[in-house]
Amino acid sequence: MPSWTRTVDAKYGVAVWNFKGTHEHHIPLQIGDTVNILQTCEGWYRGYSLKNRSFTGIFPASIIHVKNADVELRGNQENIVSKEMPLVQEITTTLREWSNIWKQLYMTGQISKFRQVTSMMCGLMERRSQLLSGTLPQDELKELKQEVTTKIDFGNKMLELDLVVRDENGNILDPDQTSVISLFRAHKKATHHITELMREETFQNQSEYNRFSRLTSSPTNALFIWVRNFVCKIGEEAELFMSLYDPHEQRIISENYLFRWASTGLPKEIEMLNNLKVVFTDLGSKDLNREKIYLVCQIVRVGRMELKETNAKKMTQGLRRPFGVSAMDITDILKGKAESDEDKHHFIPFQQVAAENDFLHTLIHKVVAAKDINHKGQGLWVSMKLLSGDLKQIRKNHPHLVDRNTVVARKMGFPEIIMPGDVRNDIYVTLVQGEFDKQNKTTQKNVEVTMCVCDEKGDVIPNAICQGAGDKPVTYYQSVVYYQLKQQRWMETVKVTIPIEDVQRTHLRFTFKHRSSAESRDKGEKIFAMAYVKLMKPDGTTLRDGEHDLILYKGDSRKLEDPNIYLNNISSKQMADSKLNLGSSFRSSSGGLPVCSRDNFQISTLICSTKLTQNVDLLGLLKWRSNTDTLNENLKKLMKVDGGEVVKFLQDTLDALFSIMMEFSNNNTYDKLVFDALVFLIGLIADRKFQHFNAVLEAYIRQHFSATLAYKKLLSVLTSYVDIASRGLECEPLKRAFKALEYIFKFTVRSRCLYSQLYEGKEKKEFEESMQNLFETFNTLMMSNLEGNTLLMQGASLKYLPTVLQDVASIFDPVLLSRLLHSFIMNLPRDRLVKQKLQSMAAIVNTELFRRGECRAILLSIMTTTLKDLIQKREEEEACVELLSNILEVLYQQNVGNTGHDIQDIMDKLLRTVNQVVIMLGRDHSLIVSTCCFIELWLPGCLAESKVFENIRFACLVKWLAHIDAVIAAQFHFQF
């Protein structure tokens, strides 16, 4: 007799074959039926089908695909919960539901809809297989989940099925764990989202739109490039400079990624084969919204002057010569309209220069404008993928793509958000153009520019120049040589990286030399001109961004490299005064070098530094210690500096302001000016243009802020401003301070915490008295009946004061704070700013303060009294519904303490009133569903309260419940 073995873990299976059953103990099954397996025995399972749990029988093991599951008990009911990923289960359930409709569509001849559903079902099955594979990296898994849930919701709406309500992560909300109000709000939000989807012509177009919306909403993005191969017959070594290019502005917007190619057709460093990876970072929404953007690669040949020269041994070697350009329009990839996948290979055709004196930058314009390129199979093969987040995020989310060895090429300019600790001091120098007279030569010169970085003694700073990301720094940079041209246009950009403290004593030196094709003549060529420019101006600001016309000096090569001589001469035409005659050779007052009057040379600079500024007023504040006499003026000037310049130095500016507070802690000379300057900074960040800097400010407060005495100054100034307003006087600084109130208190609280940690809780009583005095001053302001400015101040207080409660309650007695807030609301005259008062109370309910039972006991009474009065008058109905909904949402939660007394208070004051309003509103009123939902929410609590239940006649209650259910059902059917 075979013995049955009980399964240790709960198991369930799915029938993969039909089984009719020939015995009374057999369970007939159809494909797709789910069974719970209780016991096993020699090829048979014993259990039951989920279609009929009451009958237990046997069925063949060969037709069952077994899956693990957990058994969850809810009361006396046993639920089988699959251990599969919830989204996989949802796809399975959805496919089963859609399949029945799919068959009906075919049978009724709805071919177009049938094909659309077929396509969606096939897509879901493919995505289900990908999810089950378990091989997807984290970033792709997240994107796939988003795509699947959107596709399911879209399909359900199209097939007129029930709407699935989800949380922010796409997980289905559990109705047993979610309140009625939360479900209703989620339904409204989901309905709006699906309606937006339905407006698009196709699902694919909407998917692209969503992807682009997600990317542009991120403050920082990055483009990952993987160079697979470079196919081109050169015959010599080559340097490949890859960058991002804006054809509208006709300029390169990123650093170059430099990799070197050997004459053998492989990377010069063979270990880099199939490992040439770069990520272009700092791409913000403005970059993704550019009209066009190209991936450009400039190829520079390194070798002889001309390839056709046969006697290579006698020819000059190591010359950098133009060879060609590759360019690809990547606008659609950056906008999410084209596939972005590291496994897809893109071919970028190569266009060689027509003659070896063609400018590479000009060739870029031609390639971008050309429709077809005769590339003859030559070009670059690359893979690319657009990634969201900063470098730290993408390394975390995409470790299979971006690791510590992946080259990073930054944008030439600041990202849209600069985090504290992101210290940057990059100086980009572009050799723009030049014009050189041939002088005693029969043909035009083959000019080579050599650039180096020198200190005030003329010593060359080693390894200060970076030709491109991924390449080792060099001491000298040598330009591309164009053959026998009077006018040169290089447009070559390099990055100068030197310590911030060395910038003041540093300058760039450019020397010019003619290069001959024959090595014997080339050795005899000397430097024929020199130019220089200092990186910092006498006033302490850095060299301004933009083009600079440098003056070329001629003379003996030894003198041209002597800083004692050339540093006494004017470096650029912009610096030349009216006495300087550039039309002829001259010597400066110090007996310097003669000018090359027929030659000219332009460079362009861009300084991306978080420590060096080009603004004199901002510099005056950052270096306030060097001249305290002008501190008052510098603080005022700060509030006139361009916001874009200030936010770049946000951390240093904040450090300066709080240092001033600490330095003058014994007097209040600069307190109001520093406070106003701080409000100005916070106000800048509140501007939509700089909204991404909120994260910077938060990080600064948590990690870098250290002013232990700042809280005293901040509370003192704020209290004085509120006191002025409470007396009906004009106080313009307070108007600006209200918008910054949340962060003023964050600084205050953080400062007090640091002080308390440092001095072990010292001066706690004084701090609490200061905080209480401030709130009492607010309460005095709320009592006023004056119009105009006072009314505006009261409205601002109602709006912004709730934003500080979370922080204040962490270091201040929450019960006392609640009493102060109770007075704050009570003091406002009854019929004044009614809507704003309701919104303020709703904001208070959403804080942690209201979740505390002892605080709620103080605050709830004034809220329910206000609600009863307004509901009876039918005033501000929408705001009343919002406030009551928020209150009931909090009371529904499990971790808010005992809510019996709160429910009793609500029922005593509001149940009858709200019941009357519901009956009066009728089914068609816009607020009826919201009102009915929160009544449904509090009923379980009120039925548990015997006193309330006794006060309501049972018959009326039943009738009332039936009315509410009917209203909700009708409204939901209409909407969904």
Short mmCIF file of C-alpha atoms in Angstrom, two decimals, residues 558-851:
data_model
loop_
_atom_site.label_atom_id
_atom_site.label_comp_id
_atom_site.label_asym_id
_atom_site.label_seq_id
_atom_site.Cartn_x
_atom_site.Cartn_y
_atom_site.Cartn_z
CA ARG A 558 65.51 83.25 -24.42
CA LYS A 559 63.82 86.58 -23.67
CA LEU A 560 60.47 85.26 -24.80
CA GLU A 561 60.61 82.72 -21.99
CA ASP A 562 61.90 85.12 -19.32
CA PRO A 563 59.01 86.07 -16.97
CA ASN A 564 60.91 89.06 -15.61
CA ILE A 565 60.58 90.59 -19.07
CA TYR A 566 57.25 89.50 -20.51
CA LEU A 567 55.20 89.67 -17.28
CA ASN A 568 55.76 93.45 -17.26
CA ASN A 569 54.03 93.76 -20.62
CA ILE A 570 50.29 93.96 -21.25
CA SER A 571 48.94 90.53 -22.11
CA SER A 572 45.80 91.29 -24.11
CA LYS A 573 44.35 94.01 -26.33
CA GLN A 574 41.46 94.38 -23.88
CA MET A 575 43.97 95.54 -21.27
CA ALA A 576 45.70 97.98 -23.58
CA ASP A 577 45.00 101.66 -22.88
CA SER A 578 44.56 104.48 -25.34
CA LYS A 579 48.27 105.31 -25.30
CA LEU A 580 49.21 101.93 -26.70
CA ASN A 581 49.71 102.07 -30.47
CA LEU A 582 49.18 98.57 -31.78
CA GLY A 583 49.78 99.64 -35.37
CA SER A 584 53.56 99.55 -35.00
CA SER A 585 56.25 97.89 -32.95
CA PHE A 586 56.82 99.43 -29.55
CA ARG A 587 58.55 98.88 -26.27
CA SER A 588 56.70 99.22 -23.00
CA SER A 589 57.74 101.61 -20.27
CA SER A 590 59.72 98.83 -18.67
CA GLY A 591 61.75 98.22 -21.78
CA GLY A 592 59.95 95.03 -22.70
CA LEU A 593 59.55 93.01 -25.89
CA PRO A 594 58.46 94.31 -29.31
CA VAL A 595 54.97 93.43 -30.55
CA CYS A 596 54.24 91.26 -33.61
CA SER A 597 51.98 93.94 -35.06
CA ARG A 598 50.91 91.93 -38.13
CA ASP A 599 50.00 88.82 -36.19
CA ASN A 600 47.03 88.14 -33.94
CA PHE A 601 45.96 85.31 -31.69
CA GLN A 602 42.70 84.57 -29.86
CA ILE A 603 41.92 82.14 -27.09
CA SER A 604 38.71 81.47 -25.21
CA THR A 605 38.45 80.54 -21.53
CA LEU A 606 35.73 79.02 -19.38
CA ILE A 607 36.30 78.68 -15.65
CA CYS A 608 34.26 76.10 -13.75
CA SER A 609 35.27 76.64 -10.17
CA THR A 610 33.36 76.27 -6.92
CA LYS A 611 35.98 78.35 -5.12
CA LEU A 612 36.97 81.12 -7.54
CA THR A 613 34.53 83.78 -8.69
CA GLN A 614 34.50 86.37 -11.46
CA ASN A 615 32.17 88.65 -9.46
CA VAL A 616 33.83 91.40 -7.39
CA ASP A 617 30.87 91.89 -5.04
CA LEU A 618 30.61 88.18 -4.21
CA LEU A 619 34.37 88.01 -3.75
CA GLY A 620 34.19 90.87 -1.27
CA LEU A 621 31.86 88.85 0.96
CA LEU A 622 33.74 85.57 0.60
CA LYS A 623 36.93 87.36 1.74
CA TRP A 624 35.24 89.54 4.34
CA ARG A 625 37.94 88.96 6.97
CA SER A 626 40.52 90.79 4.86
CA ASN A 627 38.52 94.04 5.04
CA THR A 628 35.83 94.21 7.74
CA ASP A 629 35.35 97.95 7.11
CA THR A 630 33.40 97.16 3.93
CA LEU A 631 31.43 94.28 5.42
CA ASN A 632 28.22 96.29 5.76
CA GLU A 633 28.40 97.30 2.09
CA ASN A 634 29.37 93.81 0.91
CA LEU A 635 26.38 92.23 2.66
CA LYS A 636 24.06 94.64 0.86
CA LYS A 637 25.78 94.03 -2.49
CA LEU A 638 25.36 90.26 -2.14
CA MET A 639 21.61 90.65 -2.61
CA LYS A 640 22.24 92.25 -6.01
CA VAL A 641 24.56 89.55 -7.38
CA ASP A 642 23.19 87.36 -10.16
CA GLY A 643 21.58 84.23 -8.70
CA GLY A 644 23.38 81.90 -11.08
CA GLU A 645 26.73 83.08 -9.76
CA VAL A 646 25.66 82.87 -6.11
CA VAL A 647 24.36 79.29 -6.22
CA LYS A 648 27.66 78.09 -7.66
CA PHE A 649 29.29 79.22 -4.42
CA LEU A 650 26.37 78.42 -2.15
CA GLN A 651 28.36 76.50 0.45
CA ASP A 652 31.11 79.13 0.67
CA THR A 653 28.57 81.95 0.85
CA LEU A 654 26.67 80.25 3.66
CA ASP A 655 29.93 79.58 5.46
CA ALA A 656 30.80 83.28 5.20
CA LEU A 657 27.42 84.42 6.57
CA PHE A 658 27.50 82.11 9.56
CA SER A 659 31.16 82.94 10.21
CA ILE A 660 30.14 86.59 10.49
CA MET A 661 27.43 85.61 12.98
CA MET A 662 29.92 83.68 15.07
CA GLU A 663 32.60 86.39 14.84
CA PHE A 664 30.21 89.08 16.09
CA SER A 665 28.28 86.94 18.57
CA ASN A 666 28.62 89.58 21.31
CA ASN A 667 26.91 92.39 19.38
CA ASN A 668 24.08 92.73 16.88
CA THR A 669 25.80 95.05 14.38
CA TYR A 670 25.36 92.77 11.37
CA ASP A 671 22.55 90.49 12.60
CA LYS A 672 19.75 91.87 10.42
CA LEU A 673 21.96 92.19 7.34
CA VAL A 674 23.17 88.60 7.69
CA PHE A 675 19.61 87.41 8.32
CA ASP A 676 18.36 89.25 5.21
CA ALA A 677 21.25 87.83 3.16
CA LEU A 678 20.38 84.32 4.35
CA VAL A 679 16.73 84.91 3.37
CA PHE A 680 17.96 86.08 -0.05
CA LEU A 681 19.92 82.85 -0.55
CA ILE A 682 17.02 80.63 0.53
CA GLY A 683 14.68 82.66 -1.67
CA LEU A 684 16.96 82.05 -4.66
CA ILE A 685 16.71 78.32 -4.13
CA ALA A 686 12.93 78.57 -3.88
CA ASP A 687 12.98 80.01 -7.40
CA ARG A 688 12.01 77.41 -9.97
CA LYS A 689 15.23 78.12 -11.86
CA PHE A 690 17.30 76.86 -8.92
CA GLN A 691 14.84 74.45 -7.30
CA HIS A 692 17.23 71.52 -7.61
CA PHE A 693 19.53 73.25 -5.11
CA ASN A 694 17.10 72.32 -2.33
CA ALA A 695 19.07 69.08 -2.03
CA VAL A 696 22.28 71.11 -1.71
CA LEU A 697 20.82 73.18 1.10
CA GLU A 698 19.55 70.09 2.92
CA ALA A 699 22.95 68.40 2.59
CA TYR A 700 24.71 71.55 3.83
CA ILE A 701 22.55 71.70 6.96
CA ARG A 702 23.12 68.02 7.74
CA GLN A 703 26.81 67.70 6.94
CA HIS A 704 28.56 71.08 6.78
CA PHE A 705 26.73 73.61 8.96
CA SER A 706 28.56 74.22 12.26
CA ALA A 707 27.50 77.62 13.65
CA THR A 708 26.57 76.77 17.25
CA LEU A 709 25.48 80.31 18.17
CA ALA A 710 23.45 81.06 15.03
CA TYR A 711 20.14 80.04 16.62
CA LYS A 712 20.25 82.97 19.06
CA LYS A 713 20.71 85.48 16.26
CA LEU A 714 18.09 83.94 13.97
CA LEU A 715 15.41 83.80 16.67
CA SER A 716 16.18 87.32 17.84
CA VAL A 717 15.91 88.92 14.38
CA LEU A 718 12.80 86.94 13.38
CA THR A 719 11.03 87.82 16.64
CA SER A 720 11.80 91.51 16.15
CA TYR A 721 10.40 91.42 12.60
CA VAL A 722 7.18 89.69 13.71
CA ASP A 723 6.82 92.16 16.56
CA ILE A 724 6.99 95.07 14.12
CA ALA A 725 4.29 93.48 11.97
CA SER A 726 2.09 92.72 15.02
CA ARG A 727 1.99 96.46 15.76
CA GLY A 728 0.58 97.12 12.29
CA LEU A 729 3.80 98.60 10.93
CA GLU A 730 5.31 97.92 7.52
CA CYS A 731 7.99 95.20 7.62
CA GLU A 732 9.21 94.31 4.16
CA PRO A 733 11.99 91.93 5.36
CA LEU A 734 9.37 89.73 7.09
CA LYS A 735 7.48 89.30 3.82
CA ARG A 736 10.61 87.84 2.25
CA ALA A 737 11.42 85.85 5.39
CA PHE A 738 8.11 83.97 5.35
CA LYS A 739 9.03 82.12 2.14
CA ALA A 740 12.32 81.11 3.74
CA LEU A 741 10.78 80.28 7.13
CA GLU A 742 11.14 76.51 6.84
CA TYR A 743 14.89 76.66 6.25
CA ILE A 744 15.43 79.43 8.80
CA PHE A 745 14.04 77.05 11.40
CA LYS A 746 16.08 74.15 10.04
CA PHE A 747 19.21 76.22 10.59
CA THR A 748 17.92 77.29 14.02
CA VAL A 749 17.17 73.75 15.16
CA ARG A 750 20.43 72.36 13.80
CA SER A 751 22.40 75.16 15.47
CA ARG A 752 20.70 74.54 18.82
CA CYS A 753 21.36 70.76 18.55
CA LEU A 754 25.05 71.38 17.87
CA TYR A 755 25.26 73.81 20.78
CA SER A 756 23.50 71.35 23.09
CA GLN A 757 25.84 68.52 22.07
CA LEU A 758 28.91 70.70 22.56
CA TYR A 759 27.89 72.11 25.96
CA GLU A 760 25.79 69.16 27.21
CA GLY A 761 22.38 70.84 27.12
CA LYS A 762 23.46 74.20 28.50
CA GLU A 763 21.05 77.19 28.18
CA LYS A 764 18.06 74.95 27.43
CA LYS A 765 15.69 77.13 29.46
CA GLU A 766 16.83 80.31 27.67
CA PHE A 767 16.33 78.68 24.27
CA GLU A 768 12.81 77.47 25.13
CA GLU A 769 11.88 80.92 26.40
CA SER A 770 13.13 82.45 23.13
CA MET A 771 11.15 79.95 21.07
CA GLN A 772 8.01 80.48 23.18
CA ASN A 773 8.40 84.24 22.89
CA LEU A 774 8.56 83.95 19.09
CA PHE A 775 5.35 81.89 18.86
CA GLU A 776 3.57 84.21 21.30
CA THR A 777 4.56 87.14 19.05
CA PHE A 778 2.98 85.28 16.12
CA ASN A 779 -0.14 84.79 18.25
CA THR A 780 -0.28 88.52 18.95
CA LEU A 781 -0.04 89.17 15.20
CA MET A 782 -3.04 86.88 14.60
CA MET A 783 -5.30 88.93 16.95
CA SER A 784 -5.23 92.05 14.79
CA ASN A 785 -8.31 93.21 12.84
CA LEU A 786 -6.32 95.61 10.68
CA GLU A 787 -6.50 95.28 6.89
CA GLY A 788 -3.80 95.70 4.27
CA ASN A 789 -0.30 94.73 5.28
CA THR A 790 -1.40 93.04 8.52
CA LEU A 791 -3.87 90.83 6.65
CA LEU A 792 -1.09 89.72 4.29
CA MET A 793 1.16 88.90 7.23
CA GLN A 794 -1.57 86.84 8.90
CA GLY A 795 -2.18 84.90 5.69
CA ALA A 796 1.54 84.22 5.32
CA SER A 797 1.73 83.06 8.94
CA LEU A 798 -1.09 80.57 8.36
CA LYS A 799 0.60 79.27 5.23
CA TYR A 800 4.21 78.98 6.35
CA LEU A 801 4.20 78.38 10.10
CA PRO A 802 3.04 74.70 9.79
CA THR A 803 6.16 73.99 7.69
CA VAL A 804 8.42 74.49 10.73
CA LEU A 805 6.55 72.29 13.21
CA GLN A 806 8.34 69.06 12.33
CA ASP A 807 11.73 70.55 13.14
CA VAL A 808 10.65 72.59 16.16
CA ALA A 809 8.93 69.62 17.82
CA SER A 810 12.21 67.70 17.77
CA ILE A 811 13.82 70.06 20.32
CA PHE A 812 10.88 71.89 21.89
CA ASP A 813 8.15 70.58 24.22
CA PRO A 814 5.49 69.28 21.78
CA VAL A 815 2.63 69.75 24.27
CA LEU A 816 3.57 73.39 24.86
CA LEU A 817 3.94 73.83 21.11
CA SER A 818 0.44 72.42 20.61
CA ARG A 819 -0.99 74.88 23.14
CA LEU A 820 0.73 77.73 21.34
CA LEU A 821 -0.72 76.52 18.03
CA HIS A 822 -4.17 76.26 19.62
CA SER A 823 -3.90 79.93 20.60
CA PHE A 824 -2.47 80.74 17.17
CA ILE A 825 -5.68 79.47 15.52
CA MET A 826 -8.05 80.76 18.22
CA ASN A 827 -6.63 84.29 18.12
CA LEU A 828 -7.55 84.80 14.47
CA PRO A 829 -10.92 86.62 14.30
CA ARG A 830 -13.73 84.19 13.43
CA ASP A 831 -14.64 85.40 9.93
CA ARG A 832 -11.12 86.36 8.86
CA LEU A 833 -9.07 84.31 6.33
CA VAL A 834 -11.40 81.30 6.74
CA LYS A 835 -10.08 79.27 3.81
CA GLN A 836 -6.45 79.94 4.74
CA LYS A 837 -7.19 78.92 8.34
CA LEU A 838 -8.64 75.58 7.18
CA GLN A 839 -5.65 74.95 4.92
CA SER A 840 -3.30 75.77 7.78
CA MET A 841 -5.07 73.30 10.07
CA ALA A 842 -4.93 70.64 7.34
CA ALA A 843 -1.17 71.18 7.11
CA ILE A 844 -0.87 70.84 10.90
CA VAL A 845 -2.78 67.54 10.75
CA ASN A 846 -0.21 66.20 8.27
CA THR A 847 2.70 66.75 10.70
CA GLU A 848 4.10 64.29 13.23
CA LEU A 849 2.83 66.59 15.97
CA PHE A 850 -0.79 65.62 15.28
CA ARG A 851 0.08 61.93 15.44
#
